[in-house]
């Protein structure tokens, strides 16, 4: 008796693990996928373009990107009726390692017209206080004395400075912090919402999210790498400038049903 | 009853929906979960154990015997442990090491611990090996290491008085192969876990740091002073390495291309894997070629000895001045902190000693 139960159970397990999903999907909802692409103005940029001084920023410095990874969270679909669908959680895009370039949330989205699709660049302050093992495991942490939590973005590379020497820069975006030490204070939020605009979801949809890297150095603050190149994490003013420049960095690319 | 086990085996095979033989030997041996330190459990993703090579009591015991056995080398004078010695956190005390024929390699022996948490699974200083199993193939046949060949090793193991039984206990009644041999070695290597240093105890509330160690931690974490944490982990990444490849400014031109030789990409020249800074008390000399004998020399390197080159990591600061220019007090304290990450219980663990 006991044996045949075991057998039955095992056979069931075999079928359920190898079989197709039998769930008839009658709900009108669709999977969405976000595809992250990167540009330097009109130029498409991938990890293959890293490590060479081939970009020129608004301030006129020649520069390269060697490492670029950033965090987005709380992707939100907004309907006309004000009902938001929020996808909890965060996603790390690592352009250097070509990982995380697509993000497929588990949650399917009811089909229909959405007046806005948005996400948070980085993590909001509450989310930034949690312990995330995936982000610890890839060393994305911010030191405790700077308030802890995580980097929003790590962009490292080289530029040619005003003395015509090549030197490194570390454009690391985090939560702006003052009074670095055991009781840090936070002058102003530096995570921000990116509004991609309206998207219609009729069936499975791929949404392209574009990042124009040049914008980090341009708008509204023309970035002078000779002045701001490293040790920017404990520099709250620099963090606020980054956050301001970040607002125009992202845009909606093609939407493919 | 016997028929049922056969059935269970078949079902298990079907269940895994894959072609590997792991399920077959799972049925003959006893699972042995890794002993994951509490600070790892709290902060890190699970270790990587391939489905095709689950940890078992019998597999680990076999792997341990193989690791310490000179039968793996051509003239039976060297075992893995000759270079990877437990007293040195499975490393050794010379800059480079001689193989069985007395020829010296060009690289410092790497210590072996927490290997299952190397999520990118790129092993060796230059990332040339892509799994622990595959890594174990090379030392045996490397002419400047154990200088044997796998056919000989497999036939010696097959004709040995004990090994055939040990392999059968671990993997079932199959002929001994190099694949099974490296699987057993890898199982043993994955058990080499070090997470019980004074600093780990401090994180668990069971120890207090001295003011020097505390300041040293701040130097390590401070972007304006050491800024070591971007590559070497932090209290939240208790591996104390990113397991990634960087040029940390040792040379302006490269005798050893490191990662560049593996990828063929010139911008990877001079990049080597960031080692974990755990167990530095036992792993001198330091760096891929063992050029620094002391931790003080390492700290002086970052502070004032950086050499510029086109692939130097952008995280290396003030290269014009040779580095981050730590004041003497910060250097001493940084060293005290680094040493708080050494774990004496790792050296004396009877499970790791022959």
Coordinates of C-alpha atoms in Angstrom, one line a residue:
Chain A
X1 CA 0.0 0.0 0.0
X2 CA 2.7 2.4 1.1
X3 CA 4.8 1.5 -1.9
X4 CA 2.1 2.1 -4.4
X5 CA 1.4 5.5 -2.9
X6 CA 5.1 6.4 -3.2
X7 CA 5.0 5.2 -6.8
X8 CA 1.9 7.3 -7.6
X9 CA 3.5 10.3 -6.0
X10 CA 6.7 9.9 -8.0
X11 CA 4.9 9.4 -11.2
X12 CA 2.9 12.5 -10.6
X13 CA 6.0 14.4 -9.8
X14 CA 7.6 13.2 -13.1
X15 CA 4.6 14.4 -15.1
X16 CA 4.2 17.7 -13.4
X17 CA 7.9 18.5 -13.7
X18 CA 8.3 17.5 -17.4
X19 CA 4.9 18.3 -18.7
X20 CA 3.7 21.5 -20.3
X21 CA 1.9 24.1 -18.3
X22 CA -1.7 22.9 -18.5
X23 CA -3.1 26.1 -17.1
X24 CA -5.4 27.5 -19.8
X25 CA -4.5 31.1 -20.0
X26 CA -7.8 32.8 -20.5
X27 CA -7.1 36.0 -18.6
X28 CA -6.3 38.9 -20.9
X29 CA -2.8 39.6 -19.6
X30 CA 0.5 39.5 -21.3
X31 CA 4.2 39.1 -20.4
X32 CA 6.4 42.1 -20.7
X33 CA 10.1 42.3 -21.2
X34 CA 12.4 45.3 -20.8
X35 CA 15.4 45.5 -23.0
X36 CA 18.1 48.0 -22.0
X37 CA 20.2 49.6 -24.7
X38 CA 22.9 52.2 -24.4
X39 CA 24.0 55.1 -26.5
X40 CA 26.5 57.9 -26.7
X41 CA 24.2 60.4 -28.4
X42 CA 23.6 58.8 -31.9
X43 CA 26.1 56.0 -31.3
X44 CA 25.0 52.6 -30.1
X45 CA 27.3 51.5 -27.2
X46 CA 27.9 48.0 -25.9
X47 CA 30.7 46.4 -23.8
X48 CA 32.6 46.0 -27.1
X49 CA 33.0 49.8 -27.2
X50 CA 34.5 49.9 -23.7
X51 CA 38.1 50.6 -22.8
X52 CA 38.9 53.0 -25.6
X53 CA 39.0 56.8 -25.3
X54 CA 36.4 57.4 -28.0
X55 CA 33.7 59.6 -26.5
X56 CA 33.7 63.4 -26.0
X57 CA 31.6 64.9 -23.2
X58 CA 29.8 68.2 -23.2
X59 CA 32.8 69.8 -21.4
X60 CA 35.1 68.6 -24.2
X61 CA 36.9 65.8 -22.4
X62 CA 37.8 62.7 -24.3
X63 CA 36.8 59.7 -22.3
X64 CA 36.2 55.9 -22.1
X65 CA 33.9 53.8 -20.2
X66 CA 35.4 50.6 -18.6
X67 CA 32.6 49.6 -16.2
X68 CA 28.9 50.4 -16.2
X69 CA 26.3 48.9 -14.0
X70 CA 23.1 50.3 -12.6
X71 CA 20.0 49.4 -10.7
X72 CA 16.4 50.0 -11.5
X73 CA 13.4 49.1 -9.3
X74 CA 9.6 49.3 -8.9
X75 CA 8.6 49.2 -12.6
X76 CA 5.1 50.7 -12.7
X77 CA 2.4 50.6 -15.3
X78 CA -0.1 53.5 -14.9
X79 CA -3.6 53.3 -16.3
X80 CA -5.9 56.3 -17.1
X81 CA -8.1 55.4 -14.1
X82 CA -5.2 55.9 -11.8
X83 CA -4.8 52.2 -11.0
X84 CA -1.1 51.5 -10.9
X85 CA 0.5 48.1 -11.4
X86 CA 3.7 48.0 -9.5
X87 CA 6.3 45.3 -10.0
X88 CA 8.1 44.9 -6.7
X89 CA 11.8 44.4 -6.7
X90 CA 14.9 45.6 -8.4
X91 CA 17.0 44.7 -11.4
X92 CA 20.7 45.1 -12.0
X93 CA 22.0 45.9 -15.5
X94 CA 25.7 45.2 -15.9
X95 CA 26.7 46.5 -19.3
X96 CA 30.4 45.4 -18.8
X97 CA 29.5 41.8 -18.2
X98 CA 26.5 41.9 -20.7
X99 CA 24.3 40.7 -18.0
X100 CA 20.8 41.9 -17.0
X101 CA 20.4 43.5 -20.4
X102 CA 16.8 42.1 -20.4
X103 CA 14.4 42.1 -17.5
X104 CA 11.4 39.9 -17.6
X105 CA 9.2 40.5 -14.6
X106 CA 7.2 37.4 -13.5
X107 CA 4.0 39.3 -13.2
X108 CA 1.9 39.4 -16.3
X109 CA 0.2 42.8 -17.1
X110 CA -3.5 43.1 -18.0
X111 CA -3.7 44.0 -21.7
X112 CA -4.7 47.6 -22.5
X113 CA -3.4 51.1 -22.8
X114 CA -1.2 52.5 -20.2
X115 CA -0.7 56.3 -19.9
X116 CA 2.8 55.8 -18.5
X117 CA 5.4 53.2 -17.8
X118 CA 7.9 54.2 -15.2
X119 CA 10.6 52.9 -12.9
X120 CA 12.8 54.1 -10.1
X121 CA 16.5 54.8 -10.9
X122 CA 18.3 53.2 -8.0
X123 CA 16.3 52.3 -4.9
X124 CA 13.9 54.5 -2.9
X125 CA 15.1 55.1 0.6
X126 CA 13.0 52.4 2.2
X127 CA 14.1 49.8 -0.3
X128 CA 17.7 50.9 0.1
X129 CA 17.6 49.9 3.7
X130 CA 16.9 46.2 3.0
X131 CA 19.6 43.5 2.8
X132 CA 19.7 42.1 -0.8
X133 CA 21.9 39.0 -1.1
X134 CA 22.0 39.2 -4.9
X135 CA 23.5 42.7 -4.7
X136 CA 25.9 41.9 -1.9
X137 CA 27.1 39.0 -3.9
X138 CA 28.2 41.3 -6.8
X139 CA 29.7 43.9 -4.4
X140 CA 27.2 46.7 -5.0
X141 CA 27.2 47.9 -1.4
X142 CA 27.6 51.4 -0.1
X143 CA 29.8 51.5 3.1
X144 CA 27.9 51.9 6.5
X145 CA 29.6 55.2 7.2
X146 CA 27.9 56.6 4.1
X147 CA 24.6 55.3 5.3
X148 CA 24.8 51.8 3.9
X149 CA 22.5 50.5 1.2
X150 CA 23.6 50.2 -2.4
X151 CA 25.1 52.0 -5.4
X152 CA 22.5 53.2 -7.9
X153 CA 25.1 53.2 -10.6
X154 CA 28.8 52.5 -10.9
X155 CA 30.4 54.0 -14.0
X156 CA 34.2 53.9 -14.1
X157 CA 36.5 54.9 -16.9
X158 CA 39.4 57.1 -18.0
X159 CA 39.5 60.6 -19.4
X160 CA 42.1 63.0 -20.7
X161 CA 42.5 65.8 -18.1
X162 CA 43.5 69.4 -18.7
X163 CA 47.1 68.5 -18.3
X164 CA 46.6 66.1 -21.3
X165 CA 47.1 63.1 -19.0
X166 CA 44.9 60.0 -19.0
X167 CA 43.3 59.5 -15.6
X168 CA 40.6 57.4 -14.0
X169 CA 37.1 58.6 -13.0
X170 CA 34.6 57.0 -10.8
X171 CA 31.1 58.3 -11.4
X172 CA 29.3 56.4 -8.7
X173 CA 25.7 57.4 -7.9
X174 CA 24.3 56.7 -4.4
X175 CA 22.0 58.3 -1.9
X176 CA 23.4 61.8 -1.1
X177 CA 24.9 61.8 2.3
X178 CA 26.4 64.4 4.7
X179 CA 28.2 64.0 8.1
X180 CA 29.9 60.8 6.9
X181 CA 30.5 58.6 9.9
X182 CA 28.4 56.8 12.6
X183 CA 25.5 59.3 12.3
X184 CA 25.2 60.2 8.6
X185 CA 22.5 62.6 7.4
X186 CA 20.7 62.8 4.1
X187 CA 20.3 66.2 2.6
X188 CA 18.0 65.3 -0.4
X189 CA 16.7 62.3 -2.3
X190 CA 18.9 61.3 -5.2
X191 CA 16.9 58.3 -6.5
X192 CA 14.4 59.5 -9.1
X193 CA 11.5 58.3 -11.2
X194 CA 12.0 57.7 -14.9
X195 CA 8.8 58.2 -16.9
X196 CA 9.0 56.4 -20.2
X197 CA 5.5 57.6 -21.4
X198 CA 2.5 55.8 -22.8
X199 CA 2.6 52.1 -23.9
X200 CA -0.1 49.9 -25.4
X201 CA 0.0 46.3 -24.3
X202 CA -2.0 44.1 -26.6
X203 CA 0.0 40.9 -26.3
X204 CA 3.5 39.9 -25.3
X205 CA 5.5 43.2 -25.4
X206 CA 9.1 44.1 -25.5
X207 CA 9.9 47.6 -24.2
X208 CA 13.2 49.1 -25.1
X209 CA 14.7 51.4 -22.5
X210 CA 17.5 53.6 -23.8
X211 CA 20.2 55.2 -21.8
X212 CA 22.1 58.0 -23.4
X213 CA 25.4 57.9 -21.4
X214 CA 26.4 61.4 -22.7
X215 CA 23.5 62.9 -20.8
X216 CA 25.2 62.1 -17.4
X217 CA 27.8 64.7 -18.3
X218 CA 25.6 67.4 -19.9
X219 CA 22.1 68.3 -18.8
X220 CA 21.4 70.5 -16.9
X221 CA 24.9 70.4 -15.3
X222 CA 27.9 70.4 -17.7
X223 CA 30.2 68.0 -15.9
X224 CA 33.9 68.9 -15.5
X225 CA 35.8 65.7 -14.9
X226 CA 38.8 67.7 -14.0
X227 CA 37.0 68.8 -10.9
X228 CA 34.7 65.9 -10.2
X229 CA 36.4 62.6 -11.0
X230 CA 36.6 60.5 -7.9
X231 CA 35.7 60.3 -4.2
X232 CA 32.2 61.4 -5.3
X233 CA 30.4 59.0 -3.0
X234 CA 30.9 61.1 0.1
X235 CA 30.3 64.3 -1.9
X236 CA 26.6 65.1 -1.5
X237 CA 26.7 68.1 -3.9
X238 CA 28.1 65.8 -6.6
X239 CA 25.4 63.3 -5.9
X240 CA 22.7 65.9 -6.3
X241 CA 24.2 67.0 -9.6
X242 CA 24.3 63.4 -10.8
X243 CA 20.7 63.0 -9.9
X244 CA 19.7 66.1 -11.8
X245 CA 21.6 65.0 -14.9
X246 CA 20.1 61.5 -14.6
X247 CA 16.6 62.8 -15.3
X248 CA 17.1 63.1 -19.0
X249 CA 19.3 60.1 -19.5
X250 CA 16.6 57.5 -20.1
X251 CA 14.0 57.4 -22.9
X252 CA 11.6 55.0 -24.4
X253 CA 12.9 53.1 -27.5
X254 CA 10.9 50.8 -29.7
X255 CA 8.0 48.9 -28.3
X256 CA 7.5 45.6 -30.1
X257 CA 4.4 43.5 -29.7
Chain B
X1 CA 11.9 -3.8 -2.3
X2 CA 14.9 -4.0 -4.7
X3 CA 12.6 -3.5 -7.6
X4 CA 11.2 -0.4 -6.0
X5 CA 14.7 1.1 -5.7
X6 CA 15.3 0.5 -9.4
X7 CA 12.0 2.2 -10.1
X8 CA 12.8 5.1 -7.9
X9 CA 16.1 5.4 -9.7
X10 CA 14.4 5.5 -13.0
X11 CA 11.8 7.9 -11.9
X12 CA 14.6 10.1 -10.5
X13 CA 16.4 10.0 -13.8
X14 CA 13.2 11.0 -15.7
X15 CA 12.5 13.6 -13.1
X16 CA 15.7 15.4 -13.6
X17 CA 14.9 15.5 -17.3
X18 CA 18.6 15.6 -18.1
X19 CA 21.2 13.2 -19.3
X20 CA 23.7 13.4 -16.5
X21 CA 24.5 10.6 -14.2
X22 CA 24.2 12.5 -10.9
X23 CA 20.9 11.0 -10.0
X24 CA 22.3 7.6 -10.4
X25 CA 25.0 8.0 -7.8
X26 CA 22.8 10.1 -5.5
X27 CA 21.1 6.8 -5.0
X28 CA 24.2 5.0 -3.8
X29 CA 25.8 7.7 -1.7
X30 CA 24.7 10.0 1.2
X31 CA 24.2 13.7 0.6
X32 CA 26.5 16.0 2.5
X33 CA 25.3 19.6 2.6
X34 CA 28.0 22.3 2.8
X35 CA 28.4 23.8 6.2
X36 CA 27.6 27.4 5.3
X37 CA 28.9 30.0 7.8
X38 CA 26.1 32.2 9.3
X39 CA 27.5 35.4 7.8
X40 CA 27.4 33.9 4.4
X41 CA 23.9 32.6 4.8
X42 CA 22.7 36.0 5.9
X43 CA 24.4 38.0 3.1
X44 CA 25.2 35.9 0.1
X45 CA 23.5 33.9 -2.7
X46 CA 23.8 30.1 -2.3
X47 CA 27.0 28.4 -3.3
X48 CA 27.3 26.9 -6.7
X49 CA 27.1 23.1 -6.8
X50 CA 26.6 21.6 -10.3
X51 CA 23.6 19.3 -10.7
X52 CA 26.0 16.8 -12.2
X53 CA 28.1 16.7 -9.1
X54 CA 26.2 16.8 -5.8
X55 CA 28.1 16.8 -2.5
X56 CA 28.1 13.4 -0.8
X57 CA 29.9 12.0 2.2
X58 CA 31.5 9.3 0.1
X59 CA 32.5 11.7 -2.7
X60 CA 34.1 14.2 -0.3
X61 CA 36.0 11.4 1.5
X62 CA 37.3 10.1 -1.8
X63 CA 38.2 13.6 -2.9
X64 CA 40.1 14.3 0.3
X65 CA 42.1 11.1 -0.1
X66 CA 42.9 12.0 -3.7
X67 CA 43.9 15.5 -2.8
X68 CA 46.5 14.3 -0.4
X69 CA 47.7 11.3 -2.5
X70 CA 50.9 11.5 -4.5
X71 CA 49.5 8.8 -6.8
X72 CA 48.2 11.7 -9.0
X73 CA 51.7 12.8 -10.0
X74 CA 54.0 11.2 -12.6
X75 CA 56.7 9.9 -10.2
X76 CA 54.4 9.9 -7.1
X77 CA 56.3 12.6 -5.3
X78 CA 53.6 15.3 -5.3
X79 CA 50.0 15.6 -4.3
X80 CA 47.7 18.6 -4.6
X81 CA 48.6 19.3 -1.0
X82 CA 52.3 19.7 -1.7
X83 CA 51.5 23.1 -3.2
X84 CA 48.1 23.6 -1.5
X85 CA 49.1 23.0 2.1
X86 CA 46.4 23.2 4.9
X87 CA 48.8 25.1 7.2
X88 CA 48.9 27.9 4.6
X89 CA 45.2 28.0 3.9
X90 CA 45.8 25.6 1.1
X91 CA 48.5 27.7 -0.5
X92 CA 52.3 27.6 0.1
X93 CA 55.0 29.9 1.4
X94 CA 57.2 30.5 -1.7
X95 CA 56.6 33.0 -4.5
X96 CA 56.3 30.3 -7.1
X97 CA 56.5 26.5 -6.8
X98 CA 58.4 23.7 -8.3
X99 CA 56.6 20.8 -10.0
X100 CA 57.9 17.2 -9.8
X101 CA 60.8 17.8 -12.2
X102 CA 62.0 20.8 -10.3
X103 CA 60.7 23.3 -12.9
X104 CA 59.3 26.4 -11.3
X105 CA 56.0 27.8 -12.5
X106 CA 55.5 31.6 -12.9
X107 CA 52.6 32.0 -10.6
X108 CA 52.0 32.0 -6.8
X109 CA 49.9 29.1 -5.6
X110 CA 46.4 30.3 -4.9
X111 CA 44.9 29.5 -1.5
X112 CA 41.8 27.3 -1.7
X113 CA 38.7 28.3 0.3
X114 CA 35.1 29.4 -0.4
X115 CA 35.5 28.3 -4.0
X116 CA 31.8 27.4 -4.3
X117 CA 31.0 31.1 -3.9
X118 CA 32.9 32.1 -7.0
X119 CA 29.7 32.8 -8.9
X120 CA 31.4 33.6 -12.2
X121 CA 33.2 30.2 -12.0
X122 CA 36.4 31.6 -13.5
X123 CA 39.3 30.0 -11.8
X124 CA 43.1 30.6 -11.7
X125 CA 44.7 34.0 -11.6
X126 CA 43.8 34.6 -15.2
X127 CA 40.3 33.1 -15.3
X128 CA 41.5 30.3 -17.6
X129 CA 39.5 27.5 -16.0
X130 CA 35.8 27.6 -16.0
X131 CA 34.8 25.2 -13.2
X132 CA 36.4 23.5 -10.2
X133 CA 36.0 20.2 -11.9
X134 CA 37.7 21.3 -15.1
X135 CA 40.4 23.1 -13.1
X136 CA 41.4 19.8 -11.4
X137 CA 42.2 18.2 -14.8
X138 CA 45.2 20.5 -15.5
X139 CA 47.6 20.2 -12.6
X140 CA 47.8 16.4 -13.1
X141 CA 48.9 16.7 -16.7
X142 CA 50.8 20.1 -16.4
X143 CA 54.5 19.3 -17.2
X144 CA 55.7 21.9 -14.6
X145 CA 53.3 20.6 -12.0
X146 CA 52.4 16.9 -11.4
X147 CA 53.5 15.9 -14.9
X148 CA 51.5 12.8 -15.2
X149 CA 48.8 11.8 -17.7
X150 CA 45.3 10.8 -17.0
X151 CA 45.5 7.4 -18.6
X152 CA 48.3 6.4 -16.2
X153 CA 46.5 7.9 -13.2
X154 CA 43.2 6.2 -14.1
X155 CA 45.0 2.8 -14.5
X156 CA 46.9 3.2 -11.2
X157 CA 43.7 4.1 -9.4
X158 CA 41.8 1.2 -11.0
X159 CA 44.5 -1.3 -9.9
X160 CA 44.8 0.1 -6.4
X161 CA 43.8 -1.9 -3.4
X162 CA 41.4 0.7 -2.0
X163 CA 40.3 3.2 -4.7
X164 CA 37.9 0.9 -6.7
X165 CA 35.7 0.4 -3.6
X166 CA 35.9 4.1 -2.7
X167 CA 34.8 5.1 -6.2
X168 CA 32.0 2.6 -6.2
X169 CA 30.8 3.9 -2.9
X170 CA 30.8 7.4 -4.2
X171 CA 29.6 7.1 -7.8
X172 CA 28.2 3.6 -8.2
X173 CA 29.6 0.6 -10.1
X174 CA 31.1 2.4 -13.0
X175 CA 34.7 2.3 -14.3
X176 CA 37.0 4.9 -12.8
X177 CA 37.5 7.8 -15.2
X178 CA 39.3 11.2 -15.0
X179 CA 35.9 12.8 -14.9
X180 CA 34.9 10.9 -11.7
X181 CA 38.3 11.7 -10.2
X182 CA 38.0 15.4 -10.8
X183 CA 34.4 15.3 -9.5
X184 CA 35.6 13.8 -6.2
X185 CA 38.4 16.4 -6.0
X186 CA 35.9 19.2 -6.6
X187 CA 33.5 17.9 -3.9
X188 CA 36.4 18.0 -1.4
X189 CA 37.5 21.4 -2.5
X190 CA 33.9 22.8 -2.1
X191 CA 34.0 21.8 1.6
X192 CA 37.0 24.0 2.2
X193 CA 35.0 26.9 3.7
X194 CA 36.5 29.6 5.8
X195 CA 34.1 32.0 7.6
X196 CA 35.1 31.9 11.3
X197 CA 37.6 34.7 11.7
X198 CA 37.6 37.3 14.5
X199 CA 35.9 39.7 12.1
X200 CA 33.1 37.1 11.4
X201 CA 32.6 36.7 15.2
X202 CA 32.5 40.5 15.4
X203 CA 29.7 40.6 12.8
X204 CA 27.8 38.0 14.8
X205 CA 28.2 40.0 18.0
X206 CA 30.6 37.5 19.6
X207 CA 33.8 39.6 19.5
X208 CA 34.8 43.3 19.6
X209 CA 37.3 45.0 17.4
X210 CA 40.2 46.9 18.8
X211 CA 40.2 50.7 18.0
X212 CA 43.0 49.9 15.5
X213 CA 41.0 47.3 13.7
X214 CA 38.0 49.5 13.7
X215 CA 39.9 52.4 12.2
X216 CA 41.5 49.9 9.7
X217 CA 38.0 48.9 8.6
X218 CA 37.2 52.5 8.0
X219 CA 40.3 53.0 6.0
X220 CA 39.4 50.0 3.9
X221 CA 35.8 51.3 3.3
X222 CA 36.6 55.0 2.9
X223 CA 36.6 56.1 -0.7
X224 CA 39.0 59.0 0.3
X225 CA 41.5 56.7 2.0
X226 CA 42.0 53.0 1.1
X227 CA 38.9 52.5 -1.1
X228 CA 39.6 48.8 -1.1
X229 CA 35.9 47.7 -0.8
X230 CA 35.1 48.2 -4.5
X231 CA 37.2 45.1 -5.3
X232 CA 37.8 43.2 -2.1
X233 CA 34.3 42.8 -0.5
X234 CA 32.9 44.4 2.6
X235 CA 31.0 43.3 5.8
X236 CA 28.0 42.7 3.4
X237 CA 30.1 40.7 1.0
X238 CA 32.0 38.4 3.4
X239 CA 33.8 36.6 0.7
X240 CA 36.1 39.6 0.8
X241 CA 36.7 39.5 -3.0
X242 CA 34.6 40.3 -6.0
X243 CA 36.1 37.3 -7.9
X244 CA 36.6 39.7 -10.8
X245 CA 39.7 40.7 -12.8
X246 CA 41.6 44.0 -12.4
X247 CA 44.9 45.6 -13.0
X248 CA 45.9 46.9 -9.6
X249 CA 48.9 48.8 -10.8
X250 CA 51.7 46.3 -10.1
X251 CA 53.6 46.9 -13.4
X252 CA 53.7 49.3 -16.3
X253 CA 54.4 46.5 -18.8
X254 CA 53.5 42.9 -18.4
X255 CA 55.7 39.8 -18.3
X256 CA 52.4 37.8 -17.7
X257 CA 49.4 39.1 -19.5
X258 CA 47.0 37.5 -17.1
X259 CA 43.3 37.7 -18.2
X260 CA 44.5 39.2 -21.5
X261 CA 46.1 35.8 -22.4
X262 CA 42.8 34.1 -21.7
X263 CA 40.5 36.5 -23.6
X264 CA 42.9 37.7 -26.3
X265 CA 41.7 41.2 -25.5
X266 CA 44.6 43.7 -25.1
X267 CA 42.5 45.8 -22.6
X268 CA 42.6 42.7 -20.3
X269 CA 46.4 42.7 -20.2
X270 CA 47.8 42.8 -16.7
X271 CA 44.4 41.9 -15.1
X272 CA 44.4 39.2 -12.5
X273 CA 41.7 37.9 -10.1
X274 CA 41.2 39.9 -6.9
X275 CA 42.2 37.4 -4.2
X276 CA 40.2 37.2 -1.0
X277 CA 41.8 39.1 1.8
X278 CA 40.8 36.4 4.2
X279 CA 43.6 34.3 5.8
X280 CA 46.4 36.7 4.8
X281 CA 48.2 35.7 8.0
X282 CA 48.9 32.3 6.3
X283 CA 49.2 33.0 2.6
X284 CA 52.3 35.1 2.2
X285 CA 53.9 35.9 -0.2
X286 CA 51.3 38.0 -2.1
X287 CA 50.1 38.8 -5.6
X288 CA 50.0 36.5 -8.7
X289 CA 53.8 36.2 -8.8
X290 CA 54.3 36.3 -5.0
X291 CA 56.3 39.5 -5.3
X292 CA 55.4 40.9 -1.8
X293 CA 56.5 39.1 1.3
X294 CA 54.6 41.1 3.8
X295 CA 51.2 42.8 4.2
X296 CA 53.2 46.1 4.8
X297 CA 54.7 45.8 1.3
X298 CA 51.2 45.3 -0.1
X299 CA 49.8 48.4 1.7
X300 CA 52.8 50.4 0.6
X301 CA 52.1 49.3 -3.0
X302 CA 48.6 50.8 -2.9
X303 CA 49.7 53.8 -0.9
X304 CA 52.7 54.9 -3.0
X305 CA 53.9 52.2 -5.4
X306 CA 51.3 52.2 -8.3
X307 CA 52.6 51.8 -11.8
X308 CA 50.6 53.3 -14.6
X309 CA 49.5 51.5 -17.7
X310 CA 46.6 51.7 -20.1
X311 CA 44.7 48.9 -18.5
X312 CA 45.1 50.0 -14.9
X313 CA 41.8 50.0 -13.1
X314 CA 40.1 53.4 -12.9
X315 CA 39.5 52.7 -9.2
X316 CA 43.3 53.1 -8.6
X317 CA 43.6 56.7 -7.5
X318 CA 46.3 59.3 -7.5
X319 CA 48.6 57.3 -9.7
X320 CA 50.8 60.3 -10.3
X321 CA 51.6 60.3 -6.7
X322 CA 51.9 56.5 -6.7
X323 CA 48.7 55.9 -4.8
X324 CA 46.3 56.8 -2.1
X325 CA 49.0 58.2 0.3
X326 CA 47.9 56.6 3.6
X327 CA 49.4 58.1 6.7
X328 CA 51.4 55.7 8.9
X329 CA 48.7 55.3 11.5
X330 CA 46.2 54.3 8.8
X331 CA 48.6 51.8 7.3
X332 CA 49.2 50.1 10.7
X333 CA 45.5 50.0 11.4
X334 CA 44.6 48.7 8.0
X335 CA 47.0 45.9 8.5
X336 CA 45.4 45.1 11.9
X337 CA 42.0 45.0 10.3
X338 CA 43.2 42.8 7.4
X339 CA 44.6 40.3 10.0
X340 CA 41.3 40.2 11.8
X341 CA 40.0 38.3 8.7
X342 CA 42.3 35.4 9.3
X343 CA 40.7 32.2 10.6
X344 CA 42.9 29.8 12.6
X345 CA 40.1 27.3 12.9
X346 CA 40.3 26.8 9.1
X347 CA 43.9 25.6 9.4
X348 CA 43.2 23.1 12.2
X349 CA 39.9 21.7 11.0
X350 CA 40.4 17.9 11.2
X351 CA 38.0 17.5 8.2
X352 CA 40.6 19.3 6.0
X353 CA 43.8 17.7 7.3
X354 CA 45.1 14.3 6.2

